[in-house]
Coordinates of C-alpha atoms and ligand atoms in Angstrom, one line a residue:
M1 CA 29.4 -27.5 -4.4
G2 CA 27.4 -25.3 -6.7
K3 CA 28.6 -23.0 -9.4
I4 CA 28.2 -19.8 -7.4
A5 CA 30.1 -21.0 -4.4
R6 CA 32.9 -22.3 -6.6
Y7 CA 33.1 -19.0 -8.5
L8 CA 33.2 -17.1 -5.2
N9 CA 36.0 -19.4 -4.0
Q10 CA 38.1 -18.4 -7.1
L11 CA 37.3 -14.7 -6.4
T12 CA 38.3 -14.6 -2.8
I13 CA 41.2 -15.8 -0.6
G14 CA 38.8 -16.8 2.2
N15 CA 36.4 -19.8 1.9
V16 CA 32.9 -19.8 0.7
F17 CA 30.6 -22.7 1.5
D18 CA 27.2 -23.9 0.4
T19 CA 27.4 -27.3 2.1
P20 CA 24.5 -28.4 4.4
D21 CA 26.5 -28.7 7.5
V22 CA 28.0 -25.2 7.2
V23 CA 24.8 -23.4 6.3
E24 CA 23.1 -25.2 9.2
A25 CA 25.7 -23.9 11.6
Y26 CA 25.0 -20.3 10.5
S27 CA 21.3 -20.6 10.5
T28 CA 20.6 -19.8 14.2
D29 CA 21.6 -17.2 16.7
R30 CA 20.3 -16.4 20.2
S31 CA 16.9 -15.4 18.8
V32 CA 13.8 -17.7 18.4
L33 CA 14.4 -17.8 14.6
K34 CA 16.1 -20.1 12.2
I35 CA 17.0 -18.9 8.7
K36 CA 19.2 -21.0 6.5
P37 CA 21.6 -19.1 4.2
K38 CA 22.4 -20.3 0.7
F39 CA 26.1 -19.4 1.1
V40 CA 28.5 -18.7 4.0
A41 CA 31.7 -16.7 3.3
L42 CA 34.6 -16.5 5.7
P43 CA 36.6 -13.6 4.2
E44 CA 40.2 -13.2 5.1
S45 CA 40.5 -9.5 4.2
T46 CA 38.6 -6.4 3.5
E47 CA 39.4 -7.0 -0.2
D48 CA 37.5 -10.3 0.0
I49 CA 34.5 -8.5 1.4
R50 CA 34.7 -5.9 -1.4
K51 CA 34.8 -8.6 -4.0
L52 CA 31.8 -10.4 -2.5
M53 CA 29.8 -7.2 -2.3
R54 CA 30.7 -6.2 -5.8
F55 CA 29.6 -9.6 -7.1
C56 CA 26.2 -9.4 -5.3
Y57 CA 25.7 -5.9 -6.5
Q58 CA 26.5 -6.7 -10.1
L59 CA 24.2 -9.7 -10.0
M60 CA 21.4 -7.5 -8.6
A61 CA 21.9 -5.1 -11.5
K62 CA 21.1 -8.1 -13.7
G63 CA 18.0 -8.9 -11.7
I64 CA 19.5 -11.8 -9.7
R65 CA 19.1 -11.3 -6.0
I66 CA 21.5 -12.6 -3.3
P67 CA 20.8 -10.7 -0.1
V68 CA 23.8 -10.3 2.2
T69 CA 23.9 -10.5 5.9
V70 CA 27.1 -9.8 7.9
R71 CA 27.6 -11.7 11.1
G72 CA 29.9 -11.2 14.1
S73 CA 29.7 -14.1 16.6
G74 CA 25.9 -14.6 16.1
M75 CA 25.0 -13.2 19.5
D76 CA 21.9 -11.3 18.3
E77 CA 18.6 -11.9 20.1
M78 CA 16.4 -10.5 17.4
G79 CA 17.5 -12.5 14.4
A80 CA 19.3 -9.6 12.7
D81 CA 22.4 -11.7 12.0
L82 CA 20.5 -14.4 10.0
G83 CA 19.8 -14.3 6.3
N84 CA 18.6 -16.5 3.5
G85 CA 21.2 -15.4 0.9
L86 CA 24.9 -14.9 1.6
V87 CA 26.1 -14.7 5.2
I88 CA 29.5 -13.0 5.6
S89 CA 31.0 -14.1 8.8
M90 CA 33.6 -11.7 10.3
E91 CA 35.3 -14.4 12.5
K92 CA 38.6 -14.4 10.6
L93 CA 38.9 -10.6 10.6
N94 CA 39.8 -10.4 14.3
R95 CA 43.2 -8.7 14.4
L96 CA 44.4 -5.9 16.5
M97 CA 46.2 -3.9 13.8
E98 CA 48.0 -1.2 15.9
S99 CA 47.8 0.7 19.1
D100 CA 49.0 4.0 20.2
K101 CA 49.5 3.8 23.9
R102 CA 50.1 7.5 24.5
E103 CA 46.9 8.6 22.7
R104 CA 45.1 5.4 23.9
L105 CA 44.0 4.7 20.3
V106 CA 43.6 1.2 18.9
R107 CA 42.9 0.1 15.4
V108 CA 41.2 -3.3 15.0
Q109 CA 39.4 -5.4 12.5
A110 CA 35.7 -5.4 13.1
G111 CA 35.5 -9.2 13.9
I112 CA 37.7 -8.9 17.0
T113 CA 35.7 -9.8 20.1
L114 CA 35.3 -7.5 23.1
K115 CA 37.1 -10.0 25.3
E116 CA 40.0 -10.4 22.8
L117 CA 40.4 -6.6 22.5
N118 CA 40.1 -5.9 26.3
T119 CA 42.5 -8.7 27.1
A120 CA 45.1 -7.2 24.8
L121 CA 44.4 -3.6 26.0
S122 CA 44.7 -4.7 29.7
L123 CA 48.4 -5.4 29.2
N124 CA 48.7 -1.6 29.0
G125 CA 46.2 -0.9 31.7
M126 CA 43.5 0.1 29.2
T127 CA 40.0 -1.0 28.4
I128 CA 36.9 -0.3 26.4
P129 CA 34.4 0.0 29.2
V130 CA 31.4 -1.8 27.6
G131 CA 29.6 -4.4 29.7
G132 CA 28.8 -6.6 26.8
H133 CA 29.2 -10.4 26.3
D134 CA 32.7 -11.8 25.9
N135 CA 32.0 -12.9 22.3
D136 CA 30.4 -9.7 21.1
T137 CA 32.5 -8.5 18.1
I138 CA 33.3 -4.8 17.8
G139 CA 31.5 -4.6 14.5
G140 CA 28.5 -6.4 15.9
L141 CA 28.4 -4.1 19.0
I142 CA 28.5 -1.0 16.8
A143 CA 25.8 -2.4 14.5
S144 CA 23.5 -3.4 17.3
C145 CA 24.6 -0.6 19.7
P146 CA 23.2 -2.2 22.9
T147 CA 22.6 -0.3 26.1
D148 CA 25.1 -2.5 28.0
D149 CA 25.3 -2.8 31.8
F150 CA 28.0 -0.2 32.2
A151 CA 26.2 2.3 29.9
G152 CA 24.7 4.3 32.8
K153 CA 28.2 5.4 33.8
Y154 CA 30.3 4.8 30.7
G155 CA 27.9 5.6 27.9
G156 CA 28.1 2.6 25.7
I157 CA 30.2 1.6 22.6
M158 CA 29.3 4.8 20.7
R159 CA 31.4 6.9 23.0
Y160 CA 34.6 5.0 22.3
V161 CA 34.6 4.8 18.5
E162 CA 36.6 7.4 16.6
R163 CA 36.5 6.3 13.0
M164 CA 35.6 3.3 10.9
E165 CA 36.2 1.8 7.5
V166 CA 33.1 0.5 5.8
V167 CA 32.5 -1.5 2.7
L168 CA 29.3 -0.2 1.0
A169 CA 26.7 -2.2 -0.8
N170 CA 28.4 -1.8 -4.2
G171 CA 31.8 -2.9 -2.8
D172 CA 33.2 0.6 -2.5
I173 CA 35.1 1.4 0.6
I174 CA 34.8 4.5 2.8
Q175 CA 36.6 5.9 5.8
T176 CA 34.4 7.9 8.1
E177 CA 35.6 11.4 8.9
R178 CA 34.2 14.6 10.1
F179 CA 33.9 17.0 7.1
R180 CA 33.2 20.7 7.3
K181 CA 30.4 21.9 5.0
S182 CA 32.8 22.9 2.2
S183 CA 34.6 19.5 2.2
T184 CA 31.2 17.7 2.3
S185 CA 30.2 19.6 -0.8
K186 CA 33.5 18.7 -2.5
K187 CA 33.1 15.1 -1.5
G188 CA 29.5 15.2 -2.8
R189 CA 30.8 16.1 -6.3
E190 CA 32.8 12.8 -6.5
K191 CA 31.3 10.3 -9.0
S192 CA 31.0 7.4 -6.6
L193 CA 28.5 5.9 -4.1
E194 CA 30.3 7.8 -1.3
G195 CA 30.0 11.0 -3.4
S196 CA 26.3 10.5 -3.8
I197 CA 25.8 9.9 -0.1
Y198 CA 27.7 13.1 0.8
N199 CA 25.7 15.0 -1.9
K200 CA 22.2 13.8 -0.8
L201 CA 22.5 13.3 2.9
P202 CA 22.8 17.0 3.8
Q203 CA 19.6 17.6 1.6
I204 CA 17.8 14.8 3.5
I205 CA 18.8 16.3 6.8
E206 CA 17.8 19.8 5.7
K207 CA 14.4 18.6 4.4
N208 CA 13.6 16.8 7.6
K209 CA 14.9 19.4 10.1
E210 CA 11.8 19.5 12.2
L211 CA 11.4 15.7 12.3
I212 CA 15.0 15.3 13.2
N213 CA 14.7 17.7 16.1
K214 CA 11.6 15.9 17.3
I215 CA 13.5 12.6 17.1
R216 CA 16.4 14.2 19.1
T217 CA 14.1 15.4 21.9
E218 CA 11.4 12.8 22.1
N219 CA 12.8 9.5 20.8
H220 CA 14.1 6.8 23.3
G221 CA 14.1 3.9 20.8
S222 CA 16.6 2.7 18.3
C223 CA 14.4 1.5 15.5
G224 CA 15.2 2.9 12.1
Y225 CA 18.2 5.2 12.0
P226 CA 17.6 7.7 14.8
A227 CA 21.4 8.3 15.0
I228 CA 20.8 10.6 11.9
V229 CA 20.4 13.3 14.6
L230 CA 24.1 13.1 15.2
V231 CA 25.3 13.2 11.6
K232 CA 25.3 17.0 11.3
N233 CA 27.1 18.8 14.1
K234 CA 27.9 22.5 13.9
N235 CA 28.0 22.6 10.1
A236 CA 30.1 19.5 9.8
Y237 CA 29.0 16.1 8.7
D238 CA 30.2 12.7 9.8
L239 CA 28.6 9.4 8.6
L240 CA 30.0 7.5 11.6
P241 CA 26.9 7.7 13.9
L242 CA 24.6 6.3 11.3
F243 CA 26.3 2.9 11.6
F244 CA 25.4 2.6 15.3
G245 CA 22.3 0.4 15.5
S246 CA 22.3 0.0 11.7
E247 CA 22.3 -3.9 12.0
G248 CA 24.3 -4.5 8.8
T249 CA 21.8 -2.7 6.6
L250 CA 24.0 0.3 5.5
G251 CA 27.4 -1.2 5.0
I252 CA 29.9 -3.8 6.4
I253 CA 32.2 -2.3 9.0
T254 CA 35.7 -3.7 8.4
E255 CA 38.0 -1.7 10.6
V256 CA 37.5 0.5 13.6
I257 CA 39.6 3.0 15.5
L258 CA 38.6 3.1 19.2
R259 CA 39.8 5.3 22.1
A260 CA 40.4 3.2 25.3
V261 CA 40.3 4.4 28.9
P262 CA 42.4 3.4 31.9
I263 CA 41.2 0.2 33.7
V264 CA 39.8 0.7 37.2
R265 CA 40.7 -2.6 38.8
Q266 CA 39.5 -2.0 42.4
T267 CA 35.8 -2.3 42.8
A268 CA 33.3 -2.8 45.7
R269 CA 29.9 -4.4 45.7
A270 CA 26.7 -4.1 47.6
V271 CA 23.7 -6.3 47.5
G272 CA 20.3 -5.4 49.0
T273 CA 17.2 -7.6 49.2
F274 CA 13.8 -6.0 49.7
E275 CA 10.3 -7.3 50.1
D276 CA 8.7 -4.3 48.5
F277 CA 9.6 -2.2 45.5
K278 CA 9.4 1.2 47.1
T279 CA 12.2 0.4 49.6
A280 CA 14.2 -1.2 46.7
Q281 CA 13.9 2.0 44.7
K282 CA 15.1 4.2 47.6
F283 CA 18.2 2.0 47.7
L284 CA 18.6 2.1 43.9
D285 CA 18.3 5.9 43.9
L286 CA 21.0 6.3 46.6
A287 CA 23.3 3.8 44.8
N288 CA 22.7 5.6 41.5
S289 CA 23.6 9.0 43.0
L290 CA 27.1 7.4 43.8
K291 CA 27.6 6.7 40.1
P292 CA 28.0 2.9 40.2
R293 CA 29.6 1.0 37.3
E294 CA 26.7 -1.4 37.4
L295 CA 23.4 -1.2 39.2
E296 CA 21.1 -4.1 38.6
L297 CA 17.5 -4.9 39.7
Y298 CA 16.1 -8.4 39.8
D299 CA 12.7 -9.7 40.6
I300 CA 13.5 -12.5 43.1
R301 CA 11.8 -14.9 40.8
I302 CA 14.8 -14.6 38.4
I303 CA 17.0 -15.7 41.3
Q304 CA 14.6 -18.6 42.1
A305 CA 14.6 -19.7 38.4
A306 CA 18.4 -19.8 38.5
Q307 CA 18.3 -21.8 41.7
E308 CA 16.0 -24.3 40.1
T309 CA 18.7 -25.0 37.5
G310 CA 21.1 -25.8 40.4
K311 CA 22.7 -22.4 40.9
R312 CA 23.6 -21.7 44.5
L313 CA 22.4 -18.2 45.3
S314 CA 20.7 -18.7 48.6
E315 CA 23.6 -17.5 50.7
I316 CA 22.7 -14.0 49.5
T317 CA 18.9 -14.2 49.2
K318 CA 18.3 -16.5 52.2
S319 CA 14.7 -17.7 52.3
M320 CA 13.2 -14.7 50.5
K321 CA 9.9 -15.6 48.8
T322 CA 8.9 -12.4 47.1
G323 CA 10.6 -9.1 46.5
F324 CA 13.6 -7.7 44.7
V325 CA 17.3 -8.0 44.7
V326 CA 19.6 -5.1 43.9
F327 CA 23.2 -5.5 42.9
A328 CA 25.6 -2.5 42.8
R329 CA 29.3 -2.3 41.8
F330 CA 31.3 0.8 42.4
D331 CA 34.6 1.5 40.8
H332 CA 35.4 4.9 42.2
K333 CA 35.5 6.1 45.8
C334 CA 34.7 2.5 46.7
K335 CA 35.0 2.8 50.5
R336 CA 33.0 6.0 50.6
S337 CA 30.2 4.5 48.5
L338 CA 29.9 1.4 50.7
R339 CA 29.8 3.7 53.8
K340 CA 27.0 5.7 52.3
M341 CA 25.1 2.6 51.3
G342 CA 25.5 1.3 54.9
S343 CA 24.2 4.5 56.3
I344 CA 20.6 3.5 55.3
R345 CA 20.8 0.1 57.0
K346 CA 19.0 1.3 60.2
S347 CA 16.1 2.9 58.2
L348 CA 15.4 -0.3 56.2
P349 CA 12.1 -2.0 57.0
K350 CA 12.0 -5.5 58.5
G351 CA 12.5 -8.1 55.9
S352 CA 15.2 -6.1 54.1
R353 CA 18.8 -7.2 54.0
L354 CA 22.0 -5.3 53.1
I355 CA 25.3 -7.0 52.2
L356 CA 28.4 -4.7 51.8
E357 CA 31.5 -6.4 50.3
S358 CA 34.1 -7.4 52.8
S359 CA 36.8 -10.1 52.8
K360 CA 34.3 -12.3 54.7
N361 CA 31.6 -12.3 52.1
A362 CA 33.6 -11.8 48.9
I363 CA 33.4 -15.5 47.9
A364 CA 29.6 -15.6 48.4
L365 CA 29.3 -12.5 46.3
N366 CA 31.5 -13.9 43.6
E367 CA 29.4 -17.0 43.4
F368 CA 26.1 -15.0 43.4
E369 CA 27.3 -12.7 40.6
N370 CA 29.0 -15.3 38.4
S371 CA 26.1 -17.8 38.7
L372 CA 23.5 -15.2 37.9
I373 CA 25.5 -13.9 34.9
S374 CA 26.0 -17.4 33.5
F375 CA 22.3 -18.2 34.0
L376 CA 21.1 -15.1 32.3
N377 CA 23.6 -15.2 29.5
Q378 CA 23.3 -18.9 28.6
A379 CA 23.5 -19.1 24.9
R380 CA 20.1 -20.7 24.4
S381 CA 17.2 -21.8 26.5
S382 CA 14.3 -23.5 24.8
E383 CA 12.1 -22.1 27.6
R384 CA 13.1 -18.6 28.4
V385 CA 13.0 -16.9 25.1
P386 CA 14.3 -13.4 24.2
L387 CA 11.3 -11.5 22.9
M388 CA 11.2 -8.5 25.1
T389 CA 14.7 -7.8 26.1
D390 CA 16.5 -4.5 26.3
F391 CA 13.6 -2.1 26.6
Y392 CA 13.9 1.4 28.0
L393 CA 11.8 2.4 31.1
P394 CA 12.1 5.7 32.9
A395 CA 12.8 5.3 36.7
D396 CA 9.7 7.2 37.7
H397 CA 7.4 4.9 35.9
L398 CA 8.9 1.7 37.1
E399 CA 6.5 1.1 39.9
N400 CA 3.5 1.7 37.6
F401 CA 5.1 -0.6 35.1
L402 CA 5.3 -3.4 37.7
S403 CA 1.6 -2.9 38.5
D404 CA 0.8 -3.2 34.8
L405 CA 3.0 -6.2 34.6
S406 CA 1.1 -8.1 37.3
I407 CA -2.1 -7.4 35.4
L408 CA -0.5 -8.7 32.3
E409 CA 0.7 -11.8 34.1
K410 CA -2.8 -12.6 35.1
S411 CA -4.3 -12.0 31.7
L412 CA -1.6 -14.0 29.9
K413 CA -1.4 -16.6 32.6
M414 CA 2.4 -16.5 32.7
E415 CA 5.1 -15.3 35.1
L416 CA 6.8 -12.1 34.0
A417 CA 9.8 -11.4 36.2
L418 CA 11.6 -8.1 35.5
F419 CA 15.3 -7.7 35.6
G420 CA 17.8 -5.1 34.2
S421 CA 20.0 -2.2 34.7
Y422 CA 18.5 0.7 36.8
S423 CA 21.5 3.0 36.0
A424 CA 21.0 2.4 32.3
A425 CA 17.2 2.3 32.5
N426 CA 17.3 -0.9 30.4
Y427 CA 15.2 -3.9 31.3
N428 CA 14.2 -7.4 30.2
L429 CA 11.5 -10.0 30.6
R430 CA 12.2 -13.7 29.9
P431 CA 8.8 -15.3 29.6
K432 CA 8.6 -19.1 29.8
F433 CA 7.4 -20.5 26.6
N434 CA 7.6 -23.9 25.0
V435 CA 9.1 -23.0 21.6
S436 CA 8.1 -26.4 20.2
D437 CA 4.4 -25.8 21.1
R438 CA 2.2 -25.5 18.0
D439 CA 0.8 -22.3 19.4
F440 CA 4.1 -20.7 20.2
G441 CA 4.0 -18.2 17.3
K442 CA 0.5 -16.9 18.3
Q443 CA 1.5 -16.7 22.0
A444 CA 4.7 -14.9 21.1
L445 CA 2.9 -12.4 18.9
T446 CA 0.3 -11.6 21.6
F447 CA 3.0 -11.3 24.2
L448 CA 5.1 -8.9 22.1
R449 CA 2.1 -6.7 21.2
T450 CA 0.7 -6.4 24.7
G451 CA 4.2 -6.1 26.2
A452 CA 5.1 -3.3 23.8
F453 CA 1.8 -1.5 24.6
V454 CA 2.5 -1.6 28.3
V455 CA 6.1 -0.4 27.9
S456 CA 5.0 2.6 25.8
R457 CA 2.1 3.4 28.1
Q458 CA 4.7 3.9 30.8
G459 CA 6.8 6.2 28.7
G460 CA 9.3 3.5 27.7
A461 CA 10.5 2.2 24.3
I462 CA 10.7 -1.4 23.3
T463 CA 13.8 -0.7 21.2
G464 CA 15.4 1.5 23.8
G465 CA 18.3 -0.8 24.6
S466 CA 18.9 -2.6 21.3
P467 CA 17.4 -2.2 17.8
E468 CA 14.4 -4.0 16.3
G469 CA 16.1 -6.7 14.2
R470 CA 13.4 -8.9 12.9
V471 CA 11.5 -9.8 16.1
K472 CA 10.9 -6.4 17.8
A473 CA 10.3 -5.0 14.3
I474 CA 6.9 -6.7 14.4
V475 CA 5.8 -4.1 16.9
S476 CA 8.2 -1.2 16.3
N477 CA 7.6 -0.8 12.6
S478 CA 3.9 -0.4 13.0
A479 CA 4.5 2.2 15.8
M480 CA 6.6 4.4 13.5
T481 CA 5.0 7.4 11.8
D482 CA 4.8 7.7 8.0
E483 CA 7.2 10.6 8.2
E484 CA 9.8 8.6 10.1
K485 CA 9.4 5.6 7.8
K486 CA 10.0 7.9 4.8
L487 CA 13.1 9.5 6.4
Y488 CA 14.6 6.1 7.3
S489 CA 13.9 4.5 4.0
D490 CA 15.4 7.5 2.2
I491 CA 18.6 6.9 4.2
K492 CA 18.5 3.2 3.4
N493 CA 18.0 3.9 -0.3
L494 CA 20.9 6.3 -0.3
F495 CA 23.3 3.6 1.0
D496 CA 21.8 0.5 -0.6
R497 CA 19.5 1.3 -3.5
Y498 CA 19.1 -2.4 -4.5
N499 CA 18.3 -3.3 -0.9
I500 CA 21.0 -6.0 -0.8
L501 CA 22.2 -5.5 2.8
N502 CA 20.1 -7.4 5.3
P503 CA 16.9 -6.5 3.4
D504 CA 14.3 -8.0 5.8
V505 CA 15.7 -6.5 9.0
K506 CA 14.6 -3.1 10.4
L507 CA 12.3 -1.3 8.0
G508 CA 12.2 -4.2 5.6
A509 CA 11.2 -6.7 8.3
D510 CA 8.1 -8.7 7.4
T511 CA 6.0 -10.2 10.2
G512 CA 4.9 -13.1 8.0
F513 CA 8.5 -14.0 7.1
T514 CA 9.7 -13.7 10.7
M515 CA 6.9 -15.9 12.0
R516 CA 7.5 -18.5 9.3
H517 CA 11.1 -18.8 10.5
I518 CA 10.6 -19.6 14.2
R519 CA 13.1 -22.3 15.0
D520 CA 12.4 -26.0 15.9
N521 CA 10.0 -26.4 13.1
A522 CA 7.1 -25.6 15.3
G523 CA 5.0 -22.7 16.4
K524 CA 4.9 -21.3 12.9
I525 CA 1.9 -19.4 11.9
S526 CA 1.1 -17.9 8.6
L527 CA -0.2 -14.3 8.5
Ligands
FAD1 C1 17.3 -7.9 22.1 C2 18.8 -7.8 22.3 C3 19.3 -7.8 23.6 C4 20.6 -7.7 23.8 N1 21.1 -7.6 25.1 C5 22.4 -7.3 25.3 C6 23.0 -7.1 26.5 O1 22.3 -7.2 27.5 N2 24.3 -6.8 26.6 C7 25.1 -6.6 25.5 O2 26.2 -6.3 25.6 N3 24.6 -6.9 24.3 C8 23.3 -7.2 24.2 N4 22.8 -7.3 22.9 C9 23.7 -7.2 21.8 C10 24.0 -8.5 21.2 O3 24.7 -9.3 22.1 C11 24.7 -8.1 19.9 O4 24.3 -9.0 19.0 C12 26.2 -8.0 20.1 O5 26.4 -6.8 20.6 C13 27.0 -8.2 18.9 O6 27.2 -9.6 18.8 P1 27.9 -10.2 17.6 O7 29.2 -9.6 17.4 O8 27.8 -11.6 17.7 O9 27.1 -9.7 16.3 P2 25.9 -10.5 15.6 O10 24.9 -10.9 16.7 O11 26.5 -11.5 14.7 O12 25.3 -9.3 14.7 C14 24.5 -8.3 15.4 C15 24.1 -7.3 14.3 O13 25.2 -6.6 13.8 C16 25.4 -6.8 12.4 N5 26.9 -6.8 12.2 C17 27.7 -7.7 12.8 N6 29.0 -7.5 12.4 C18 28.9 -6.4 11.6 C19 29.9 -5.6 10.9 N7 31.2 -5.9 10.9 N8 29.4 -4.6 10.1 C20 28.1 -4.3 10.1 N9 27.2 -4.9 10.7 C21 27.6 -6.0 11.5 C22 24.7 -8.0 12.1 O14 24.3 -8.0 10.7 C23 23.5 -8.0 13.0 O15 22.5 -7.1 12.5 C24 21.5 -7.5 22.7 C25 21.0 -7.6 21.4 C26 19.6 -7.7 21.2 C27 19.1 -7.7 19.8

C-alpha cells in the first residue's frame, strides 16, 4: 500500500484502498468505458467524506491533483461514476436515519438504494414512486436525475426530495434550504464557500436572466446545469435543484430528506401488438389519456432479440414478424381503464391484438414483463451497448423519427430498434456492436453523431432523459452555445474552483480521453 492510501486510512474510519484487485473492481460501470482509479475509499460517515475532500482540496492548493469521483452502485451508462483519481463509494452510507409517518418524511443516507428504501417504506404503506433500477442509490438518482418509467405520471425523483446535506469540494458541509432574499444576502456575507455561493449565485442568475428564461422555455436536455432555472423562485433561493443531474461535479450528497406517497398496490395491465405505427400510436394516445403508471413502446425486434437469448415472450406476441408492442400499467381506476382500452378492440385493423389483464392471462403477462425487464436491464452486454439511451422525443415527431431511423439503419448497416416510455417521452436505441472490434471507437462516434443529429432534427434532445456524463458529452458539449457554456462553467467554478469533483464529466468531458478509455482494450482511437 502506498503512502497516500496509508495516510488516508489513518485519517478516516472507513477503508481506503489502492490495491490492484480493488481499483479494478471500481473501474467499470454499465457504460462502454473503463477508467482505473488510483484510490478507492469506502467512507463510514459524512465526517470521513469531509476529511477526504479536505485532503484533496489542500493538496490541490499545493498543486497536487487528485480528482474525486463519487459513486453509488455504479449503474451509470455514460461513465459518469468512473474516475482516475479517488473514487468515493457510498455503499456503506446506506442507512435509513429516521422517518415521520404522519408527514410521510424520511431521512436517509445517500448510499441507500431505491429498493432498500422502498422495502422499508412499504411496511408503512408508503413508497417513492420512481421506476428506477433496484440498485440505484438515492444520491446517484439525484445526481443523474433520470426520466424513469413512472415519470410521465409521477414526475421523477426531483418531485420527492425536500432537502439535502452536501459536502462541498473543500470539505465544508451545507444543508439546502429555501432562503428569502434577505436571508440569502445574510448567508452571502459568511466567510465560507457556502457564503461565497450564496453571494455570487444571485448575481450569476441576474446577469443571465434572459438566457435562463430561454433555457426554461426551450430546453429539453439535461446537459450542463439547466436546473439553475429552479434555483430562484419568487425572490427566494434554494441550491437544492442544482444538484439534480449534477453528476457529482458540484458536491457529494450525503443525506437526503424525501417525502413519500401512499403505495398503490392494485394495478391492471394491457398489452397491444400492432403491425403499423399509426395504429400503435392511437392506442398509446388513448392509454396515455387514462394516466397510466407506465406506458412502454417496443419495436418488435427488441422482443425478438430477447427471445433469441431464450426469453419466452411468444405467448404475448405470437408469430408477429414486424411492428410494435405497447405495454400499459394502470394504478388508478383500473377496471375503467381496461374497459376503455377494450372499447377500441373492434376498430383495430387486422393483424393487431389486444390483451387486457385477467386472471387467465396474468401469468403470461408476468412472464412477458419480467423477462423483458431483465433482458433490457442486464448489467452488461458486450453486444448491445448503451450509447444512445434516454433521449427525449416529442410524441408528434415519433413517426418521422422512425422514418429517419430506417434511413439511418440502411446507411449505417445496422438494426436500430426503438423502445422506451411514451408517457415520459423517453426512448432508447441499443445498437449491436462488437466492443472488441478494432473499429468500435470509430463506429460508436459515427453512430452517436448521426443519432444525435436525427434526434435533434425531430425536436428531441439526446440528454433529455439523463445527463451527458462522458459519452453523450461528446455530442452535447459541441451543441451548447458559448453563452450556455459560460453560464454553466461559472456555476461549476463557484462550487469547485480547483475542478476537483468529477473534472472530466459534463462540461469538462474530453472526447479524446473518453475514446481512449473504451473498455476491453479495444476499439480505442486517438483524436
Ligand atoms: C444513459 C443513461 C440511461 C439511464 N437509464 C435509466 C433508466 O432507464 N431508468 C433509471 O431509473 N435510471 C436510468 N439511468 C440512471 C442510472 O441508472 C443512474 O446511474 C442511477 O440512477 C444511479 O445509479 P447509482 O446509484 O449506481 O449511481 P452511479 O451510477 O454510481 O452514479 C451516477 C452519477 O451520480 C453521481 N453520484 C452518485 N452518488 C452521488 C452522491 N451521493 N452525491 C453526488 N453525486 C453522486 C456519480 O458521480 C455519477 O455521476 C440512466 C443513466 C444513464 C446515464
